[in-house]
Amino acid sequence: MVAARITVNGKETPISPATPHTTVLDFLRDRGLTGTKEGCAEGECGACSVLVARPGVNKPTDWVAVNACLVPVAALDGQEIVTSEGLATPGADGTPPTLHPVQEEMAVRGGSQCGYCTPGFVCSMASEYYRPDRCASAHADANGHADAEAHGDAEHGPNGFDLHSLSGNLCRCTGYRPIRDAAFAVGEPAADDPLAQRRDQPAPAPAATTYAQDDSVFLRPSTLAETLQVLRERPDAVVVAGSTDWGVEVNIRSRRANCVVAIDRLPELRELRVESDHLEIGAAVTLTEIERRLDGTVPLLAELFPQFASRLIRNSATFGGNLGTGSPIGDSPPVLLALEASLVLADADGERVVPLADYFTGYRQTVRRPGELIRAVRIPLPLAPVTAFHKIAKRRFDDISSVAIAFALDIEDGVVRKARIGLGGVAATPIRALATEAALEGKPWSAETVQAAADVLRAQGTPMSDHRASAIYRSAMLGQSLKKLYAQTSEAVSS
Amino acid sequence: MSHLSERPEKPVVGVSMPHESAGLHVTGTALYTDDLVQRTKDVLHAYPVQVMKAHGRITALRTEPALAVPGVVRVLTVADVPGVNDAGMKHDEPLFPDEVMFFGHAVAWVLGETLEAARLGAAAVEVELDELPALVTVEEAIAAESFHGARPLMVTGDIDAGFADSAHVFTGEFSFSGQEHFYLETHAALAQVDENGQLFIQSSTQHPSETQEIVSHVLGVPAHEVTVQCLRMGGGFGGKEMQPHGFAAIAALGAKLTGRPVRFRLNRTQDLTMSGKRHGFHSTWKIGFDAEGRIQALDATLTADGGWSLDLSEPVLARALCHIDNTYWIPNARVAGRIAKTNTVSNTAFRGFGGPQGMLVIEDILGRCAPLLGLDPMELRERNFYQPGQGQTTPYGQPVTQADRIATVWQQVQNDAGIADRKREIAAFNAAHTDTKRALAITGIKFGISFNLTAFNQGGALVLIYKDGSVLINHGGTEMGQGLHTKMMQVAATTLGIPLHKVRLAPTRTDKVPNTSATAASSGADLNGGAIKNACEQLRERLLQVAATQLGANASDVRIVEGVAHALGSDKELAWDDLVHTAYFQRVQLSAAGYYRTEGLHWDAKSFRGSPFKYFAHGAAATEVEVDGFTGAYRIRRVDIVHDVGDSLSPMIDIGQVEGGFVQGAGWLTLEDLRWDTSDGPNRGRLQTQAASTYKLPSFSEMPEEFNVTLLENATEEGAVYGSKAVGEPPLMLAFSVREALRQAAAAFGPAGVSVDLACPATPEAVYWAVESVRLDHESRAGELPVGAIALSKV
């Protein structure tokens, strides 16, 4: 077996003597690459953002920005990363480096004050700079063919730059205006830009990894079968895909595992297929990939993604992870419940399909058995015509929901034929609002129906008061969300 | 024009330029304290032993189990302190406490070969506690009469007469939250001992001299054995004015005892749970207006939540009292201040330093009273402005000498923002939309510049010119992102008459400039700029003599401009490098210590009267918001600001300070939500929002969609370096316009004339309840509102 190694800024570096729990952030800093900073150690501030070469959506390779604080360095065995130091072109014989175009824009426009968050912003910005369809979408926009998202709003630059790509980066000094100006000023990569050229070559293949130290091991099996065998033999194993949840456990709650198993590159978990009667999304496809590959064809998911954590997190997070933790406040369960999704669960003996509505059994408890893995999410087709996702939170970008409500309604001739409503944040598990669904189905889609159903919806679940919101606000928001949906649909009809 | 404010020909000050470290920032090569660990051998890591109870006496502290953890080298306890066991300036802050005073209080520190070993060691230390009752909120402290420190009283005029003359009298109560600094770089220090056991400490500190002072008293050594250096900070905002000292003392103590370098860096949760924050306040007030809405009298009591120790609470409270007038003439006032002693972290300096809290009280009062007076809030504010030429003074007796600027920025921002048209557009929008409302509010500020404590208003510098003509400047101020170093280089280049590239700035160190003041109170550029200018003037005078001889002219007729000396009326020139070289061979001293003290200040803390401020900074902001009536969620649609920085030393940097301060202020007032466990459960006193995932800072989504900042032109300040004004803190308070716009948008959901009570921070939930109160009021169902929803009552 080849010793675990990682290519950092073009230089191959052994991962040893890092431990299986050492994060990419600590690994880089231990090697003197201190540009990558720790601001929060839980994937919220982005000061640790670095670029990883991953299989691309529109080109063989994408430069994807991720939170280095969350990813174990062993997970990047055989991979390539670039840090803020590596974006600049070194000067000869100690002369100052030539700044990368995003660095140049950040510097001259006052995008840095204290400078601590800056390397992370630079990496997130560089990821968007190298997004192959960035300029194309801006161009399309100019000709009136673009998707609605790129339609010249405050969140998209004339250069196609999507401000959401910086939603996972916090700056406490600038107030963001100069950073936005820098982002909206970057042009297209030059033809001889080595990172731009790198996109045309395949991304590094996943390396089968066994990285052990003392009584702890990080494993990356090559196949699903091998993975399921490992999970059977190691019931204590922690399964990670993007490690956006496990990384927080390691850093904030000091959890350690004897065995961590990475599944994010298993081909069997990375498929996205549209069948005649359903859509199947592999459990390890990142949310960013789903977002780009579906390209708005599932409107409820398209509405979910910009509100799901940040771009930095979505670049690593997966449906498998968000459902695997069983959290009552994940943002995907309400949406997937409304879409009537099912989960394909696999273990060494085979597969079974479980409706998501039957999956959650209690606070962070599910029907998933030891040794069982979520392989895929299935969404039945056709989709309900009227959908909406309402996330109630303190902050619009990158916050955890106080309440999340997803609607999928089939309204025909002014009558609600079918209603599916998923709720998060109001019970120990994500739930379907069954009583509200019943209060809507078969009724005319009218103010009276909505008022009555909103009263039912407001009483659903058993919300708590905590630091995010009071119980009465959470309940109020349930009812309000249905009224808001009604207002939005009637506006759409009247206009 | 004063000597201090006058600019020479072709000054480098006033030129817009990026931060001097921008190139290092963007490439990740700028070094912060904790980045130095990789460059230092054999470093030990320090980790705190935090006790997770809000209050209790320590009955046993067992360190042996920690020492059994592999890699643990030593556990620091009170027995190790050779000097004074105290981390503060008030002697009420034991470095190693025998009584746990807040949830998360560190009672010992573990040194380990690795951070992991130190962490496991800290977890192994056993602490036994006799638990004591804990006061967690300021209201609980008031009820228990738990106060500490000074009880200032500010009195002007005759409030009884003022109330007697009032046509309208209102009373109210208002509590509002503190704010976490959330500098992206948490507290950090790295301490090393030299061959004589002397200490060299690199610390992320805004106040290296005080860090030095605390370290030397903890170690029981004279200050000259302790050197503190700060390369730069990843943000400070006041949170590193006083809080770094005890932490640095731990690292220094560890280094002294082990002979090895010791590093600590708090992780985010430790930083949030161990370090002080902006003071939350409770206030009660009674205000009287005449028939036209002019304030006649104000009677108020402000109670600051000081936390467990005094720290900077007394000067913070003093500044709060000194700013309750904001831009308004209050002829009769009686304002009392007290500091609640609670079992929470020791609250401390935070950008504005009490000023924002004092001003928030009066802005809240005006926002609530305007509808009751039947006045547009803009009109009510304008009617109460200080008027020029009337000899008006603040309630503490300082003349308001630039009262005209209050109206000038107010008028200019209305013009720039097109207020008249937009008010019409907003009215039309609101008429057409039942579930979404917009509002536009303007608020102004008047913020006093100088430390209230007169002695702090001094600065020092050391300027060295080398034989090759290059210049190295040192000064007592620290760089935390505010661009101080950039400005100081511009000041040096301007005074010497040389291009900026000739000037380099060395890191802030206590062995270069002694007895410095904190880089705080927005005073960094005023004090250190004055000192650098002074040092450079001494050098320039010497060099002019040399040049005069060389050019055959009188020294008073020689100018140095852009690195060339020339005599007036002559073509002869002498390049800077040649001039310096010549001076060296003529044995002219090429270094100078500079000094500056702010003239004309006086302050009597006992009578609470005087003129503590050199001048006031002014500004006005117009903010438009849109509120979703379904949820209370909102967006800032547009912000226009006109701000007075005097004649800017560095416009890009000043605009950055204005924008950044505004957004930080908006964060405090609308989003950032410190929540403590106030239950009687086992976690009483625990900070519930102790991570970036639960304590939300403004992100891109809070940036105003349109954001226009204009610096007031022709604004020369006679009393400050090169005619500039301080900029660090004042813009934070421009964010009151956001809160007032939200209040007005909530009001727009109901009929005119309804006073809206808005919680602070005005989170979407708080705005929703404000909207609901208006809607319920509208439906004449006020009886259904929760008790206390309308605190305002007419007497």
Short mmCIF file of N, CA, C and O in Angstrom, two decimals, chain B residues 79-131:
data_model
loop_
_atom_site.label_atom_id
_atom_site.label_comp_id
_atom_site.label_asym_id
_atom_site.label_seq_id
_atom_site.Cartn_x
_atom_site.Cartn_y
_atom_site.Cartn_z
N ALA B 79 -0.93 28.21 43.80
CA ALA B 79 0.32 28.01 44.54
C ALA B 79 1.54 28.39 43.70
O ALA B 79 2.63 28.60 44.25
N ASP B 80 1.36 28.49 42.40
CA ASP B 80 2.50 28.77 41.52
C ASP B 80 2.74 30.26 41.31
O ASP B 80 3.70 30.65 40.64
N VAL B 81 1.85 31.09 41.82
CA VAL B 81 1.96 32.53 41.53
C VAL B 81 2.99 33.20 42.43
O VAL B 81 2.79 33.27 43.65
N PRO B 82 4.10 33.67 41.87
CA PRO B 82 5.11 34.29 42.71
C PRO B 82 4.76 35.73 43.10
O PRO B 82 5.23 36.23 44.12
N GLY B 83 3.92 36.38 42.33
CA GLY B 83 3.58 37.77 42.61
C GLY B 83 2.15 37.89 43.12
O GLY B 83 1.78 37.25 44.10
N VAL B 84 1.37 38.71 42.44
CA VAL B 84 0.00 38.98 42.86
C VAL B 84 -0.95 38.10 42.06
O VAL B 84 -0.87 38.05 40.83
N ASN B 85 -1.84 37.44 42.75
CA ASN B 85 -2.82 36.56 42.08
C ASN B 85 -3.98 37.40 41.58
O ASN B 85 -5.07 37.36 42.12
N ASP B 86 -3.72 38.19 40.54
CA ASP B 86 -4.75 39.11 40.07
C ASP B 86 -4.55 39.41 38.59
O ASP B 86 -3.44 39.69 38.16
N ALA B 87 -5.63 39.35 37.84
CA ALA B 87 -5.54 39.53 36.39
C ALA B 87 -6.06 40.88 35.93
O ALA B 87 -6.10 41.14 34.73
N GLY B 88 -6.51 41.73 36.85
CA GLY B 88 -7.15 42.97 36.43
C GLY B 88 -6.50 44.19 37.05
O GLY B 88 -5.49 44.10 37.74
N MET B 89 -7.08 45.33 36.78
CA MET B 89 -6.55 46.59 37.31
C MET B 89 -7.32 47.03 38.55
O MET B 89 -6.97 48.01 39.17
N LYS B 90 -8.39 46.31 38.88
CA LYS B 90 -9.22 46.72 40.00
C LYS B 90 -9.02 45.81 41.21
O LYS B 90 -9.71 45.95 42.22
N HIS B 91 -8.14 44.84 41.07
CA HIS B 91 -7.85 43.90 42.16
C HIS B 91 -9.08 43.15 42.63
O HIS B 91 -9.25 42.88 43.81
N ASP B 92 -9.96 42.87 41.69
CA ASP B 92 -11.13 42.06 42.04
C ASP B 92 -11.24 40.87 41.10
O ASP B 92 -12.30 40.30 40.93
N GLU B 93 -10.13 40.51 40.47
CA GLU B 93 -10.17 39.52 39.41
C GLU B 93 -9.06 38.48 39.61
O GLU B 93 -8.08 38.49 38.88
N PRO B 94 -9.19 37.63 40.62
CA PRO B 94 -8.11 36.67 40.86
C PRO B 94 -7.82 35.82 39.63
O PRO B 94 -8.75 35.34 38.99
N LEU B 95 -6.54 35.67 39.32
CA LEU B 95 -6.15 34.87 38.16
C LEU B 95 -6.53 33.41 38.39
O LEU B 95 -7.01 32.74 37.48
N PHE B 96 -6.28 32.94 39.61
CA PHE B 96 -6.74 31.61 40.00
C PHE B 96 -7.73 31.82 41.15
O PHE B 96 -7.33 32.11 42.28
N PRO B 97 -9.03 31.72 40.89
CA PRO B 97 -10.02 32.07 41.90
C PRO B 97 -10.20 30.96 42.93
O PRO B 97 -9.99 29.78 42.62
N ASP B 98 -10.59 31.32 44.16
CA ASP B 98 -11.03 30.29 45.10
C ASP B 98 -12.55 30.21 45.12
O ASP B 98 -13.12 29.37 45.80
N GLU B 99 -13.18 31.11 44.38
CA GLU B 99 -14.63 31.07 44.26
C GLU B 99 -14.97 31.16 42.78
O GLU B 99 -14.50 32.07 42.08
N VAL B 100 -15.74 30.19 42.32
CA VAL B 100 -16.18 30.21 40.92
C VAL B 100 -17.26 31.27 40.80
O VAL B 100 -18.25 31.23 41.51
N MET B 101 -17.05 32.22 39.90
CA MET B 101 -17.95 33.38 39.83
C MET B 101 -18.85 33.37 38.60
O MET B 101 -19.77 34.18 38.51
N PHE B 102 -18.57 32.51 37.63
CA PHE B 102 -19.46 32.41 36.47
C PHE B 102 -19.29 31.04 35.84
O PHE B 102 -18.27 30.37 36.05
N PHE B 103 -20.28 30.64 35.09
CA PHE B 103 -20.30 29.33 34.43
C PHE B 103 -19.17 29.28 33.40
O PHE B 103 -19.19 30.03 32.42
N GLY B 104 -18.20 28.43 33.65
CA GLY B 104 -17.06 28.34 32.74
C GLY B 104 -15.81 29.03 33.25
O GLY B 104 -14.80 29.11 32.54
N HIS B 105 -15.85 29.52 34.48
CA HIS B 105 -14.70 30.18 35.08
C HIS B 105 -13.51 29.22 35.11
O HIS B 105 -13.63 28.09 35.56
N ALA B 106 -12.36 29.67 34.65
CA ALA B 106 -11.15 28.82 34.66
C ALA B 106 -10.50 28.92 36.04
O ALA B 106 -10.23 30.02 36.52
N VAL B 107 -10.24 27.78 36.66
CA VAL B 107 -9.68 27.79 38.01
C VAL B 107 -8.25 27.26 38.03
O VAL B 107 -7.55 27.41 39.02
N ALA B 108 -7.82 26.62 36.96
CA ALA B 108 -6.45 26.12 36.83
C ALA B 108 -6.16 25.95 35.35
O ALA B 108 -7.08 25.98 34.53
N TRP B 109 -4.88 25.82 35.02
CA TRP B 109 -4.50 25.64 33.62
C TRP B 109 -3.53 24.47 33.52
O TRP B 109 -2.64 24.33 34.37
N VAL B 110 -3.69 23.66 32.48
CA VAL B 110 -2.83 22.49 32.29
C VAL B 110 -1.89 22.76 31.13
O VAL B 110 -2.32 23.25 30.08
N LEU B 111 -0.61 22.43 31.35
CA LEU B 111 0.38 22.55 30.28
C LEU B 111 0.68 21.16 29.73
O LEU B 111 0.97 20.23 30.50
N GLY B 112 0.59 21.03 28.41
CA GLY B 112 0.83 19.73 27.80
C GLY B 112 1.77 19.82 26.62
O GLY B 112 1.92 20.88 26.02
N GLU B 113 2.37 18.65 26.30
CA GLU B 113 3.26 18.59 25.13
C GLU B 113 2.48 18.82 23.84
O GLU B 113 3.02 19.31 22.85
N THR B 114 1.21 18.41 23.87
CA THR B 114 0.33 18.67 22.73
C THR B 114 -0.95 19.31 23.28
O THR B 114 -1.23 19.20 24.47
N LEU B 115 -1.70 19.91 22.38
CA LEU B 115 -2.97 20.50 22.80
C LEU B 115 -3.90 19.41 23.30
O LEU B 115 -4.63 19.58 24.28
N GLU B 116 -3.86 18.27 22.63
CA GLU B 116 -4.72 17.14 23.01
C GLU B 116 -4.39 16.67 24.42
O GLU B 116 -5.28 16.42 25.24
N ALA B 117 -3.09 16.56 24.73
CA ALA B 117 -2.69 16.13 26.08
C ALA B 117 -3.16 17.15 27.12
O ALA B 117 -3.68 16.77 28.18
N ALA B 118 -3.01 18.42 26.82
CA ALA B 118 -3.44 19.45 27.76
C ALA B 118 -4.95 19.41 27.95
O ALA B 118 -5.45 19.56 29.07
N ARG B 119 -5.67 19.16 26.87
CA ARG B 119 -7.13 19.07 26.95
C ARG B 119 -7.55 17.90 27.84
O ARG B 119 -8.40 18.05 28.73
N LEU B 120 -6.94 16.73 27.58
CA LEU B 120 -7.29 15.56 28.38
C LEU B 120 -6.89 15.77 29.84
O LEU B 120 -7.58 15.34 30.76
N GLY B 121 -5.76 16.45 30.05
CA GLY B 121 -5.33 16.75 31.41
C GLY B 121 -6.32 17.65 32.12
O GLY B 121 -6.68 17.42 33.28
N ALA B 122 -6.80 18.66 31.41
CA ALA B 122 -7.76 19.59 32.01
C ALA B 122 -9.04 18.85 32.40
O ALA B 122 -9.63 19.11 33.45
N ALA B 123 -9.43 17.90 31.54
CA ALA B 123 -10.64 17.14 31.84
C ALA B 123 -10.45 16.25 33.07
O ALA B 123 -11.42 15.89 33.75
N ALA B 124 -9.19 15.91 33.37
CA ALA B 124 -8.92 14.99 34.49
C ALA B 124 -8.82 15.72 35.83
O ALA B 124 -8.91 15.08 36.89
N VAL B 125 -8.61 17.03 35.80
CA VAL B 125 -8.51 17.78 37.07
C VAL B 125 -9.86 17.70 37.80
O VAL B 125 -10.91 17.86 37.17
N GLU B 126 -9.81 17.41 39.08
CA GLU B 126 -11.06 17.27 39.84
C GLU B 126 -11.28 18.52 40.70
O GLU B 126 -10.39 18.91 41.46
N VAL B 127 -12.45 19.09 40.57
CA VAL B 127 -12.79 20.29 41.33
C VAL B 127 -14.07 20.01 42.12
O VAL B 127 -15.05 19.53 41.55
N GLU B 128 -14.01 20.27 43.42
CA GLU B 128 -15.23 20.15 44.23
C GLU B 128 -15.67 21.55 44.64
O GLU B 128 -14.85 22.43 44.91
N LEU B 129 -16.98 21.68 44.70
CA LEU B 129 -17.55 23.00 44.84
C LEU B 129 -18.67 23.00 45.88
O LEU B 129 -19.46 22.08 45.94
N ASP B 130 -18.69 24.04 46.69
CA ASP B 130 -19.85 24.33 47.52
C ASP B 130 -20.68 25.32 46.74
O ASP B 130 -20.33 26.50 46.63
N GLU B 131 -21.75 24.85 46.14
CA GLU B 131 -22.50 25.74 45.26
C GLU B 131 -23.20 26.85 46.02
O GLU B 131 -23.68 26.65 47.13
#
